[in-house]
CSV table of C-alpha atoms in Angstrom, one decimal:
chain,number,residue,atom,x,y,z
A,1477,MET,CA,0.0,0.0,0.0
A,1478,SER,CA,1.1,3.5,-0.6
A,1479,ALA,CA,1.7,5.8,2.3
A,1480,VAL,CA,-0.9,8.4,3.1
A,1481,ASP,CA,0.4,12.0,2.9
A,1482,THR,CA,-0.4,13.5,6.3
A,1483,ARG,CA,1.2,16.9,5.8
A,1484,SER,CA,-1.1,19.8,6.6
A,1485,ARG,CA,-2.7,21.6,3.7
A,1486,PRO,CA,-3.5,25.3,3.6
A,1487,ALA,CA,-7.0,26.2,4.5
A,1488,ALA,CA,-9.3,26.9,1.7
A,1489,GLY,CA,-9.7,30.7,1.1
A,1490,PRO,CA,-11.9,32.8,-1.1
A,1491,PRO,CA,-11.5,32.4,-4.8
A,1492,ALA,CA,-8.9,34.4,-6.5
A,1493,GLY,CA,-10.0,38.0,-7.2
A,1494,ARG,CA,-12.6,38.1,-4.4
A,1495,ARG,CA,-12.2,39.6,-1.0
A,1496,ALA,CA,-13.2,37.9,2.2
A,1497,PRO,CA,-16.7,39.0,3.4
A,1498,ARG,CA,-16.5,41.9,5.8
A,1499,HIS,CA,-18.0,41.6,9.3
A,1500,VAL,CA,-21.2,43.7,9.6
A,1501,HIS,CA,-22.2,44.9,13.0
A,1502,PRO,CA,-25.7,43.6,14.0
A,1503,LEU,CA,-26.7,47.2,15.0
A,1504,ARG,CA,-26.1,48.3,11.4
A,1505,VAL,CA,-28.2,45.4,10.1
A,1506,GLU,CA,-31.1,46.2,12.4
A,1507,SER,CA,-30.9,49.9,11.5
A,1508,LEU,CA,-31.1,49.5,7.8
A,1509,ARG,CA,-33.5,46.6,7.5
A,1510,GLY,CA,-36.8,45.6,8.9
A,1511,ILE,CA,-39.3,48.1,10.5
A,1512,ALA,CA,-36.8,50.6,11.9
A,1513,PRO,CA,-36.3,52.9,8.9
A,1514,TRP,CA,-40.0,52.7,8.1
A,1515,THR,CA,-40.7,53.9,11.7
A,1516,GLY,CA,-38.6,57.0,11.1
A,1517,LEU,CA,-40.4,57.6,7.7
A,1518,ALA,CA,-43.8,57.1,9.3
A,1519,VAL,CA,-43.1,59.5,12.2
A,1520,ALA,CA,-41.7,62.2,9.8
A,1521,SER,CA,-44.6,61.8,7.4
A,1522,ALA,CA,-47.3,61.9,10.0
A,1523,THR,CA,-46.0,64.8,12.0
A,1524,GLY,CA,-45.0,66.7,8.8
A,1525,LEU,CA,-48.4,66.2,7.2
A,1526,ALA,CA,-50.3,67.2,10.3
A,1527,LEU,CA,-48.3,70.4,10.6
A,1528,LEU,CA,-48.6,71.1,6.9
A,1529,LEU,CA,-52.4,71.0,7.1
A,1530,THR,CA,-52.4,73.5,10.0
A,1531,SER,CA,-49.5,75.7,8.9
A,1532,SER,CA,-51.6,78.9,9.0
A,1533,SER,CA,-52.0,78.5,12.8
A,1534,TRP,CA,-48.3,78.3,13.7
A,1535,GLN,CA,-46.3,79.7,10.8
A,1536,GLY,CA,-45.7,83.1,12.3
A,1537,SER,CA,-44.5,82.6,15.8
A,1538,TRP,CA,-41.7,80.6,17.3
A,1539,TRP,CA,-43.8,79.8,20.3
A,1540,GLU,CA,-46.8,78.6,18.2
A,1541,THR,CA,-44.4,76.5,16.0
A,1542,GLN,CA,-42.8,74.7,18.9
A,1543,MET,CA,-46.1,74.1,20.6
A,1544,ALA,CA,-47.5,72.7,17.3
A,1545,LEU,CA,-44.5,70.4,17.1
A,1546,ARG,CA,-45.0,69.2,20.6
A,1547,HIS,CA,-48.7,68.5,19.9
A,1548,ALA,CA,-47.9,66.6,16.7
A,1549,ALA,CA,-45.2,64.6,18.5
A,1550,ALA,CA,-47.7,63.6,21.3
A,1551,VAL,CA,-50.7,62.9,19.0
A,1552,PHE,CA,-49.0,61.3,16.0
A,1553,GLY,CA,-45.3,60.7,16.6
A,1554,ALA,CA,-45.4,59.0,20.0
A,1555,PRO,CA,-48.3,56.5,19.2
A,1556,LEU,CA,-46.6,55.5,15.9
A,1557,ALA,CA,-43.2,55.1,17.6
A,1558,GLY,CA,-44.7,53.1,20.5
A,1559,ALA,CA,-46.8,50.8,18.2
A,1560,ALA,CA,-43.7,50.1,16.0
A,1561,GLY,CA,-41.6,49.3,19.0
A,1562,CYS,CA,-44.3,47.0,20.4
A,1563,TRP,CA,-44.5,45.2,17.0
A,1564,GLN,CA,-40.7,44.8,16.9
A,1565,GLY,CA,-40.6,43.5,20.5
A,1566,ALA,CA,-42.9,40.6,19.6
A,1567,ARG,CA,-40.8,39.7,16.5
A,1568,GLU,CA,-39.1,36.7,18.1
A,1569,HIS,CA,-42.4,35.3,19.3
A,1570,ARG,CA,-43.8,35.5,15.7
A,1571,ARG,CA,-40.6,33.8,14.4
A,1572,ARG,CA,-40.7,31.2,17.2
A,1573,THR,CA,-37.0,31.9,18.0
A,1574,VAL,CA,-37.3,32.8,21.6
A,1575,GLU,CA,-35.6,29.7,22.8
A,1576,LEU,CA,-32.9,30.0,20.2
A,1577,ARG,CA,-32.2,33.6,21.3
A,1578,ALA,CA,-32.1,32.6,24.9
A,1579,GLY,CA,-29.2,30.2,24.2
A,1580,ALA,CA,-27.2,32.7,22.2
A,1581,ALA,CA,-23.8,33.8,23.3
A,1582,ARG,CA,-24.9,37.5,23.5
A,1583,GLY,CA,-26.7,38.2,26.8
A,1584,ALA,CA,-30.4,39.3,27.1
A,1585,LEU,CA,-29.5,43.0,27.7
A,1586,PRO,CA,-27.4,43.4,24.6
A,1587,GLN,CA,-30.0,41.6,22.5
A,1588,LEU,CA,-32.7,43.9,23.8
A,1589,ALA,CA,-30.6,47.0,23.1
A,1590,LEU,CA,-29.7,45.8,19.6
A,1591,ALA,CA,-33.4,45.1,18.8
A,1592,ALA,CA,-35.0,48.2,20.4
A,1593,LEU,CA,-32.5,51.1,19.7
A,1594,PRO,CA,-32.6,51.2,15.9
A,1595,GLY,CA,-36.4,51.8,15.7
A,1596,ALA,CA,-36.3,54.3,18.6
A,1597,LEU,CA,-33.5,56.3,17.1
A,1598,TRP,CA,-35.1,56.3,13.7
A,1599,ALA,CA,-38.3,57.7,15.3
A,1600,ALA,CA,-36.3,60.5,16.9
A,1601,VAL,CA,-34.6,61.3,13.6
A,1602,GLY,CA,-37.9,61.4,11.8
A,1603,TYR,CA,-39.3,63.8,14.3
A,1604,LEU,CA,-36.2,66.0,14.2
A,1605,VAL,CA,-36.4,66.2,10.4
A,1606,ALA,CA,-40.0,67.3,10.6
A,1607,ALA,CA,-39.1,69.8,13.3
A,1608,ALA,CA,-36.3,71.3,11.2
A,1609,GLY,CA,-38.6,71.7,8.3
A,1610,CYS,CA,-41.2,73.5,10.4
A,1611,LEU,CA,-38.7,75.9,12.0
A,1612,TRP,CA,-37.3,76.7,8.6
A,1613,ALA,CA,-40.8,77.4,7.3
A,1614,THR,CA,-41.4,79.8,10.2
A,1615,LEU,CA,-38.2,81.8,9.8
A,1616,PRO,CA,-39.5,84.3,7.2
A,1617,TYR,CA,-42.6,85.2,9.3
A,1618,ALA,CA,-41.5,85.0,12.9
A,1619,GLY,CA,-40.5,88.2,14.8
A,1620,ALA,CA,-38.3,88.5,17.8
A,1621,GLY,CA,-36.9,85.6,19.7
A,1622,ALA,CA,-35.5,82.3,18.4
A,1623,PRO,CA,-36.4,78.6,18.4
A,1624,GLN,CA,-35.3,76.7,21.5
A,1625,LEU,CA,-33.3,73.5,21.1
A,1626,GLY,CA,-34.2,72.2,24.5
A,1627,PRO,CA,-37.9,71.4,23.7
A,1628,ALA,CA,-37.0,69.7,20.4
A,1629,LEU,CA,-34.4,67.5,22.0
A,1630,THR,CA,-36.8,66.7,24.9
A,1631,ASP,CA,-39.5,65.6,22.4
A,1632,ALA,CA,-37.0,63.4,20.6
A,1633,VAL,CA,-36.0,61.7,23.9
A,1634,PHE,CA,-39.7,61.2,24.6
A,1635,LEU,CA,-40.2,59.4,21.3
A,1636,VAL,CA,-37.1,57.2,22.0
A,1637,ALA,CA,-38.4,56.3,25.4
A,1638,VAL,CA,-41.9,55.5,24.2
A,1639,SER,CA,-40.5,53.3,21.4
A,1640,VAL,CA,-38.3,51.3,23.8
A,1641,LEU,CA,-41.1,50.9,26.3
A,1642,GLY,CA,-43.3,49.7,23.5
A,1643,HIS,CA,-40.6,47.2,22.6
A,1644,VAL,CA,-40.5,45.8,26.1
A,1645,GLY,CA,-44.3,45.7,26.2
A,1646,GLY,CA,-44.4,43.8,22.9
A,1647,ALA,CA,-41.9,41.2,24.2
A,1648,LEU,CA,-44.0,40.7,27.4
A,1649,VAL,CA,-47.4,40.6,25.6
A,1650,PRO,CA,-46.8,39.2,22.1
A,1651,HIS,CA,-50.3,39.7,20.9
A,1652,ARG,CA,-51.2,41.2,17.5
A,1653,LEU,CA,-53.6,43.7,19.2
A,1654,ALA,CA,-50.9,44.9,21.5
A,1655,PRO,CA,-49.4,47.6,19.1
A,1656,PRO,CA,-52.6,49.4,18.5
A,1657,LEU,CA,-53.6,49.2,22.1
A,1658,PHE,CA,-50.2,50.5,23.2
A,1659,ALA,CA,-50.6,53.4,20.7
A,1660,VAL,CA,-54.0,54.3,22.3
A,1661,LEU,CA,-52.4,54.2,25.7
A,1662,VAL,CA,-49.6,56.5,24.7
A,1663,LEU,CA,-52.1,58.9,23.1
A,1664,PHE,CA,-54.2,59.3,26.2
A,1665,GLY,CA,-51.3,59.0,28.6
A,1666,SER,CA,-49.8,62.2,27.2
A,1667,SER,CA,-52.7,64.2,28.7
A,1668,VAL,CA,-52.7,62.9,32.3
A,1669,PRO,CA,-54.4,65.1,34.9
A,1670,SER,CA,-53.0,67.2,37.7
A,1671,GLY,CA,-49.4,67.8,38.4
A,1672,ALA,CA,-48.3,64.5,36.7
A,1673,ARG,CA,-48.9,66.0,33.3
A,1674,HIS,CA,-45.7,68.0,33.7
A,1675,LEU,CA,-43.8,64.7,33.3
A,1676,THR,CA,-44.6,64.7,29.6
A,1677,PRO,CA,-43.1,67.2,27.2
A,1678,THR,CA,-46.4,68.8,26.5
A,1679,GLY,CA,-47.6,69.0,30.1
A,1680,GLY,CA,-49.1,72.4,30.8
A,1681,SER,CA,-47.3,74.1,28.0
A,1682,LEU,CA,-50.4,74.2,25.8
A,1683,LEU,CA,-52.1,76.4,28.4
A,1684,ARG,CA,-49.4,79.1,28.5
A,1685,VAL,CA,-49.4,81.5,25.6
A,1686,ASP,CA,-46.0,83.0,24.8
A,1687,SER,CA,-44.3,81.2,27.6
A,1688,VAL,CA,-40.9,79.6,28.1
A,1689,ALA,CA,-39.9,76.9,30.5
A,1690,VAL,CA,-37.5,77.4,33.4
A,1691,TRP,CA,-34.0,76.5,32.5
A,1692,TRP,CA,-34.0,73.1,34.3
A,1693,GLN,CA,-37.4,71.8,32.9
A,1694,PRO,CA,-36.0,70.2,29.7
A,1695,TRP,CA,-33.2,68.5,31.6
A,1696,ALA,CA,-35.6,67.2,34.3
A,1697,VAL,CA,-38.0,65.8,31.7
A,1698,THR,CA,-35.1,64.2,29.8
A,1699,VAL,CA,-33.7,62.6,32.9
A,1700,TRP,CA,-37.2,61.4,34.0
A,1701,TRP,CA,-37.9,59.6,30.7
A,1702,GLY,CA,-34.3,58.3,30.2
A,1703,ALA,CA,-34.2,57.0,33.8
A,1704,LEU,CA,-37.6,55.4,33.4
A,1705,VAL,CA,-36.6,53.5,30.3
A,1706,LEU,CA,-33.3,52.4,31.8
A,1707,THR,CA,-35.2,51.1,34.9
A,1708,VAL,CA,-37.6,49.1,32.7
A,1709,VAL,CA,-34.8,47.8,30.5
A,1710,LEU,CA,-32.6,46.7,33.4
A,1711,ALA,CA,-35.5,45.1,35.1
A,1712,ARG,CA,-36.2,43.2,31.9
A,1713,GLY,CA,-32.8,42.2,30.6
A,1714,ALA,CA,-30.1,42.6,33.2
A,1715,ARG,CA,-28.6,39.6,35.0
A,1716,ARG,CA,-28.5,41.6,38.3
A,1717,ARG,CA,-31.9,43.1,38.2
A,1718,TYR,CA,-31.4,45.0,41.4
A,1719,LEU,CA,-29.3,47.4,39.3
A,1720,ALA,CA,-32.6,48.9,38.1
A,1721,LEU,CA,-33.0,50.5,41.5
A,1722,VAL,CA,-30.2,53.0,40.6
A,1723,PRO,CA,-32.1,54.7,37.7
A,1724,LEU,CA,-35.3,54.3,39.7
A,1725,VAL,CA,-33.9,56.8,42.2
A,1726,ALA,CA,-33.2,59.2,39.3
A,1727,VAL,CA,-36.8,58.8,38.2
A,1728,VAL,CA,-38.0,60.0,41.6
A,1729,VAL,CA,-35.5,62.8,41.9
A,1730,ALA,CA,-36.5,64.2,38.5
A,1731,ALA,CA,-40.2,63.8,39.0
A,1732,VAL,CA,-40.5,65.6,42.4
A,1733,PRO,CA,-39.5,69.2,41.3
A,1734,LEU,CA,-41.6,68.8,38.1
A,1735,VAL,CA,-44.8,67.8,39.9
A,1736,ARG,CA,-44.3,70.2,42.9
A,1737,THR,CA,-43.6,73.2,40.7
A,1738,GLY,CA,-46.6,72.5,38.5
A,1739,ASP,CA,-47.7,75.3,36.2
A,1740,ARG,CA,-45.0,77.6,37.6
A,1741,VAL,CA,-42.5,75.7,35.5
A,1742,TRP,CA,-43.7,77.8,32.6
A,1743,GLN,CA,-42.9,81.5,32.8
A,1744,PRO,CA,-43.9,84.4,30.5
A,1745,ASP,CA,-41.4,85.1,27.8
A,1746,PRO,CA,-39.3,88.1,28.7
A,1747,LEU,CA,-39.9,89.5,25.2
A,1748,SER,CA,-43.7,89.7,26.0
A,1749,ARG,CA,-42.9,92.3,28.7
A,1750,GLN,CA,-40.9,94.6,26.3
A,1751,ALA,CA,-42.9,97.3,24.5
A,1752,VAL,CA,-42.5,98.3,20.8
A,1753,CYS,CA,-44.5,101.4,19.9
A,1754,ALA,CA,-45.6,103.2,16.8
A,1755,THR,CA,-45.1,106.8,18.2
A,1756,ALA,CA,-46.1,108.7,15.0
A,1757,THR,CA,-49.7,107.4,15.1
A,1758,VAL,CA,-52.8,108.7,16.9
A,1759,PRO,CA,-53.6,106.8,19.1
A,1760,ARG,CA,-50.1,105.6,20.1
A,1761,ILE,CA,-49.9,101.8,19.4
A,1762,CYS,CA,-47.7,99.6,21.6
A,1763,THR,CA,-47.4,95.9,21.3
A,1764,ASN,CA,-44.9,93.4,22.9
A,1765,ARG,CA,-41.7,92.6,21.1
A,1766,LEU,CA,-42.8,89.1,20.1
A,1767,TYR,CA,-45.2,90.7,17.5
A,1768,ALA,CA,-43.1,93.7,16.6
A,1769,GLN,CA,-43.0,92.6,12.9
A,1770,VAL,CA,-46.8,93.0,12.8
A,1771,LEU,CA,-46.8,96.6,14.1
A,1772,PRO,CA,-46.6,98.2,10.7
A,1773,GLU,CA,-49.5,96.1,9.6
A,1774,VAL,CA,-51.5,97.1,12.7
A,1775,ALA,CA,-50.7,100.8,12.2
A,1776,GLN,CA,-51.9,100.6,8.6
A,1777,ALA,CA,-55.1,98.9,9.6
A,1778,LEU,CA,-55.7,101.6,12.3
A,1779,ALA,CA,-54.9,104.5,9.9
A,1780,PRO,CA,-58.5,105.7,9.8
A,1781,LEU,CA,-58.3,106.4,13.6
A,1782,ASP,CA,-55.2,108.6,13.0
A,1783,GLY,CA,-57.1,110.6,10.4
A,1784,ARG,CA,-60.0,111.3,12.8
A,1785,LEU,CA,-58.1,111.7,16.1
A,1786,ARG,CA,-55.2,113.8,15.0
A,1787,GLY,CA,-54.9,116.9,17.2
A,1788,VAL,CA,-57.3,115.5,19.9
A,1789,ALA,CA,-55.9,115.8,23.4
A,1790,GLY,CA,-56.1,112.9,25.9
A,1791,VAL,CA,-56.5,110.1,23.4
A,1792,PRO,CA,-55.6,106.9,25.4
A,1793,ARG,CA,-52.7,104.7,24.4
A,1794,LEU,CA,-53.4,101.2,22.8
A,1795,TRP,CA,-51.3,98.8,24.9
A,1796,ASP,CA,-50.7,95.1,24.5
A,1797,VAL,CA,-47.7,94.4,26.8
A,1798,GLN,CA,-47.7,92.4,30.0
A,1799,GLY,CA,-47.1,94.9,32.8
A,1800,GLY,CA,-46.1,98.6,32.6
A,1801,GLY,CA,-49.4,100.0,31.4
A,1802,ARG,CA,-51.2,103.1,32.7
A,1803,PRO,CA,-54.7,103.1,34.2
A,1804,ASP,CA,-56.2,105.0,31.3
A,1805,ASP,CA,-54.7,102.8,28.6
A,1806,ALA,CA,-57.0,101.1,26.2
A,1807,VAL,CA,-56.4,97.4,25.5
A,1808,LEU,CA,-55.0,96.6,22.1
A,1809,PRO,CA,-56.7,93.4,21.0
A,1810,ARG,CA,-54.3,90.6,21.4
A,1811,LEU,CA,-52.2,89.6,18.4
A,1812,GLU,CA,-52.1,85.8,18.1
A,1813,SER,CA,-50.6,83.7,15.4
A,1814,GLY,CA,-53.2,81.6,13.7
A,1815,ASN,CA,-56.0,83.9,14.9
A,1816,THR,CA,-55.7,87.6,14.4
A,1817,VAL,CA,-52.3,87.1,12.6
A,1818,LEU,CA,-51.7,84.7,9.7
A,1819,ARG,CA,-48.1,84.4,8.5
A,1820,GLY,CA,-47.2,87.9,9.7
A,1821,ARG,CA,-50.3,89.7,8.4
A,1822,LEU,CA,-53.6,90.6,10.0
A,1823,SER,CA,-56.2,88.1,9.0
A,1824,ASP,CA,-59.1,90.7,9.1
A,1825,PRO,CA,-57.9,94.3,9.2
A,1826,GLU,CA,-61.5,95.8,9.1
A,1827,GLY,CA,-62.7,93.5,11.9
A,1828,TYR,CA,-59.5,94.4,13.9
A,1829,LEU,CA,-60.2,98.1,13.4
A,1830,THR,CA,-63.8,97.7,14.6
A,1831,THR,CA,-62.7,95.9,17.7
A,1832,VAL,CA,-60.1,98.5,18.5
A,1833,THR,CA,-62.6,101.3,18.3
A,1834,TYR,CA,-64.7,99.7,21.0
A,1835,GLU,CA,-61.7,99.1,23.1
A,1836,LEU,CA,-60.6,102.7,22.7
A,1837,THR,CA,-64.0,104.0,24.0
A,1838,GLY,CA,-64.5,101.2,26.6
A,1839,ASP,CA,-64.0,101.2,30.3
A,1840,PRO,CA,-60.5,102.1,31.4
A,1841,ALA,CA,-58.9,100.1,34.2
A,1842,SER,CA,-59.4,103.0,36.6
A,1843,CYS,CA,-63.2,102.9,36.1
A,1844,ARG,CA,-64.0,100.2,38.6
A,1845,ALA,CA,-67.7,100.9,38.8
A,1846,GLY,CA,-68.2,100.7,35.0
A,1847,ARG,CA,-69.7,103.1,32.6
A,1848,ALA,CA,-73.2,104.4,33.1
A,1849,GLY,CA,-75.7,106.7,31.4
A,1850,ARG,CA,-74.1,109.6,29.5
A,1851,LEU,CA,-70.6,108.1,29.4
A,1852,ALA,CA,-71.9,104.8,27.9
A,1853,THR,CA,-73.9,106.7,25.3
A,1854,ALA,CA,-71.1,108.9,24.3
A,1855,GLY,CA,-68.6,106.0,24.1
A,1856,SER,CA,-70.9,104.1,21.7
A,1857,THR,CA,-71.3,107.2,19.6
A,1858,VAL,CA,-67.6,107.8,19.4
A,1859,ALA,CA,-66.9,104.2,18.6
A,1860,LEU,CA,-69.3,104.3,15.6
A,1861,TRP,CA,-68.1,107.7,14.4
A,1862,LEU,CA,-64.4,106.5,14.4
A,1863,LEU,CA,-65.2,103.9,11.8
A,1864,PRO,CA,-64.8,104.8,8.1
A,1865,ASN,CA,-68.1,104.9,6.2
A,1866,PRO,CA,-68.1,101.4,4.7
A,1867,ALA,CA,-67.2,99.8,8.0
A,1868,ARG,CA,-69.7,102.1,9.8
A,1869,ALA,CA,-72.5,101.0,7.5
A,1870,ARG,CA,-71.8,97.3,8.1
A,1871,GLU,CA,-71.5,97.8,11.8
A,1872,THR,CA,-74.8,99.6,11.9
A,1873,GLU,CA,-76.5,97.0,9.9
A,1874,ARG,CA,-75.1,94.3,12.1
A,1875,GLN,CA,-76.4,96.1,15.3
A,1876,ARG,CA,-79.8,96.5,13.7
A,1877,GLY,CA,-80.0,92.8,13.0
A,1878,TRP,CA,-79.3,92.1,16.7
A,1879,SER,CA,-81.8,94.6,18.0
A,1880,ALA,CA,-84.7,94.1,15.4
A,1881,SER,CA,-86.9,92.4,18.0
A,1882,ALA,CA,-86.3,94.9,20.8
A,1883,PRO,CA,-87.9,98.3,20.2
A,1884,GLU,CA,-86.0,100.1,22.9
A,1885,GLU,CA,-82.7,98.9,21.4
A,1886,VAL,CA,-83.8,100.1,18.0
A,1887,ALA,CA,-84.6,103.5,19.5
A,1888,ALA,CA,-81.2,103.7,21.1
A,1889,LEU,CA,-79.5,102.8,17.8
A,1890,ASP,CA,-81.5,105.6,16.1
A,1891,ALA,CA,-80.4,108.1,18.7
A,1892,ARG,CA,-76.8,106.9,18.3
A,1893,GLU,CA,-76.9,107.4,14.6
A,1894,ALA,CA,-78.3,110.9,15.1
A,1895,ALA,CA,-75.5,111.8,17.5
A,1896,VAL,CA,-73.0,110.5,15.0
A,1897,ALA,CA,-74.5,112.7,12.4
A,1898,ARG,CA,-74.2,115.7,14.7
A,1899,LEU,CA,-70.6,114.9,15.4
A,1900,ASP,CA,-69.9,114.7,11.7
A,1901,ALA,CA,-71.5,118.1,11.2
A,1902,MET,CA,-69.3,119.9,13.8
A,1903,ALA,CA,-66.5,122.2,12.7
A,1904,PRO,CA,-63.1,120.4,13.1
A,1905,ALA,CA,-62.0,122.6,16.0
A,1906,ASP,CA,-65.2,122.1,17.9
A,1907,ARG,CA,-65.1,118.4,17.3
A,1908,ARG,CA,-61.6,118.1,18.6
A,1909,THR,CA,-62.6,120.0,21.7
A,1910,TRP,CA,-65.6,117.8,22.3
A,1911,LEU,CA,-63.6,114.6,21.8
A,1912,ALA,CA,-60.9,115.9,24.2
A,1913,GLY,CA,-63.6,116.5,26.8
A,1914,TYR,CA,-65.1,113.0,26.2
A,1915,PHE,CA,-61.7,111.3,26.7
A,1916,ALA,CA,-61.0,113.3,29.8
A,1917,ALA,CA,-64.4,112.2,31.2
A,1918,ARG,CA,-63.6,108.6,30.3
A,1919,ALA,CA,-60.2,108.7,31.9
A,1920,ALA,CA,-61.7,110.1,35.1
A,1921,CYS,CA,-64.8,107.7,34.9
A,1922,ALA,CA,-67.0,110.8,35.3
A,1923,PRO,CA,-70.2,110.7,33.3
A,1924,GLY,CA,-71.2,114.2,34.4
A,1925,ARG,CA,-68.1,115.7,32.7
A,1926,VAL,CA,-69.1,114.5,29.2
A,1927,PRO,CA,-69.7,117.6,27.1
A,1928,PRO,CA,-73.2,117.9,25.6
A,1929,LEU,CA,-73.5,116.8,22.0
């Protein structure tokens, strides 16, 4: 027999001209395949579409834009992220590979992180893309101030946390109805009552117009959600589950100041206390700095008042600033993006002018007892006279429609129109004297000092 050659042979390698396959990290595979990238696309599309359909209500104010973003994240982004995480968490049960995973070399905690993090991070990226688009769309119309990065990052952390919690829930309850039920739970859980609502990013902020959070609020909310997720993950996948007590302490520490501070965690924006005035107009118009870009538009809408009140002494100032007003100031109707202001312009200049005329002749803050008798009649007459003819005719027709069934109100309206006609017939100097006397009586809340008309 021939001897067998027992010399070692070189191991078989890849064919000539081909490289050995490169090792791909499992996190990259999970991030680029499966449901994870679709989660980011769904969150970006849902929040972006919801904001696009309501753009006229927020595209003019940084505060309104960020509140709209938070609302969209809570109503659309979080339920989608949670449902996707819940579906991903039940994947091994659907594939019937739970026992196989349990015997793998990689521990339960790394497996959980590799499966849950890609979808959660994609959800945050999708939201941040939608947020960047909305802030860019607001830039041409917003006035003073700037967008805050803290709220956007807090919302992103909130979506990551909801997605990971949904993943753990799906692994514990691998039922096909679990994802939609978890989405409903997230939707209603973002509007919890009492002080606990401040643990969510939107808690209490929707109730505070032109407000900013205290400096520590974004950090406290971020720590609360991050520590809560870490507590659940460690309790689920760590070998030493008592380690979950460490982030649980952080959950309590972050929750206490948020709950105890309550609504005081939101403070008025300092810019809302700074006045910007149009000094060349009569009456003088002052709004807060947040809406300084709308002031020329307001002055143009109120130009008919300037033409009628020029040279009249004692005309009250129109004031829309938090604090710093005088007792005889008239209230300038509030400028609100999405209501009186749409994309930096007044939505209804004539209606705004009509409202201002009644504010200008209404009760001053110093008139605690309210107007009565002669002062009330004179104020209604001046308000109607201040309107230019087309607006005056429409306002008269509207008032007659209201008072058609009340003879006494019809008689009062006839008397008011007759007084307006007498005021129109006055010589300009006499009219200015009469108006100065009326505004002096209004400031003093003295009906007996109203000049006869």
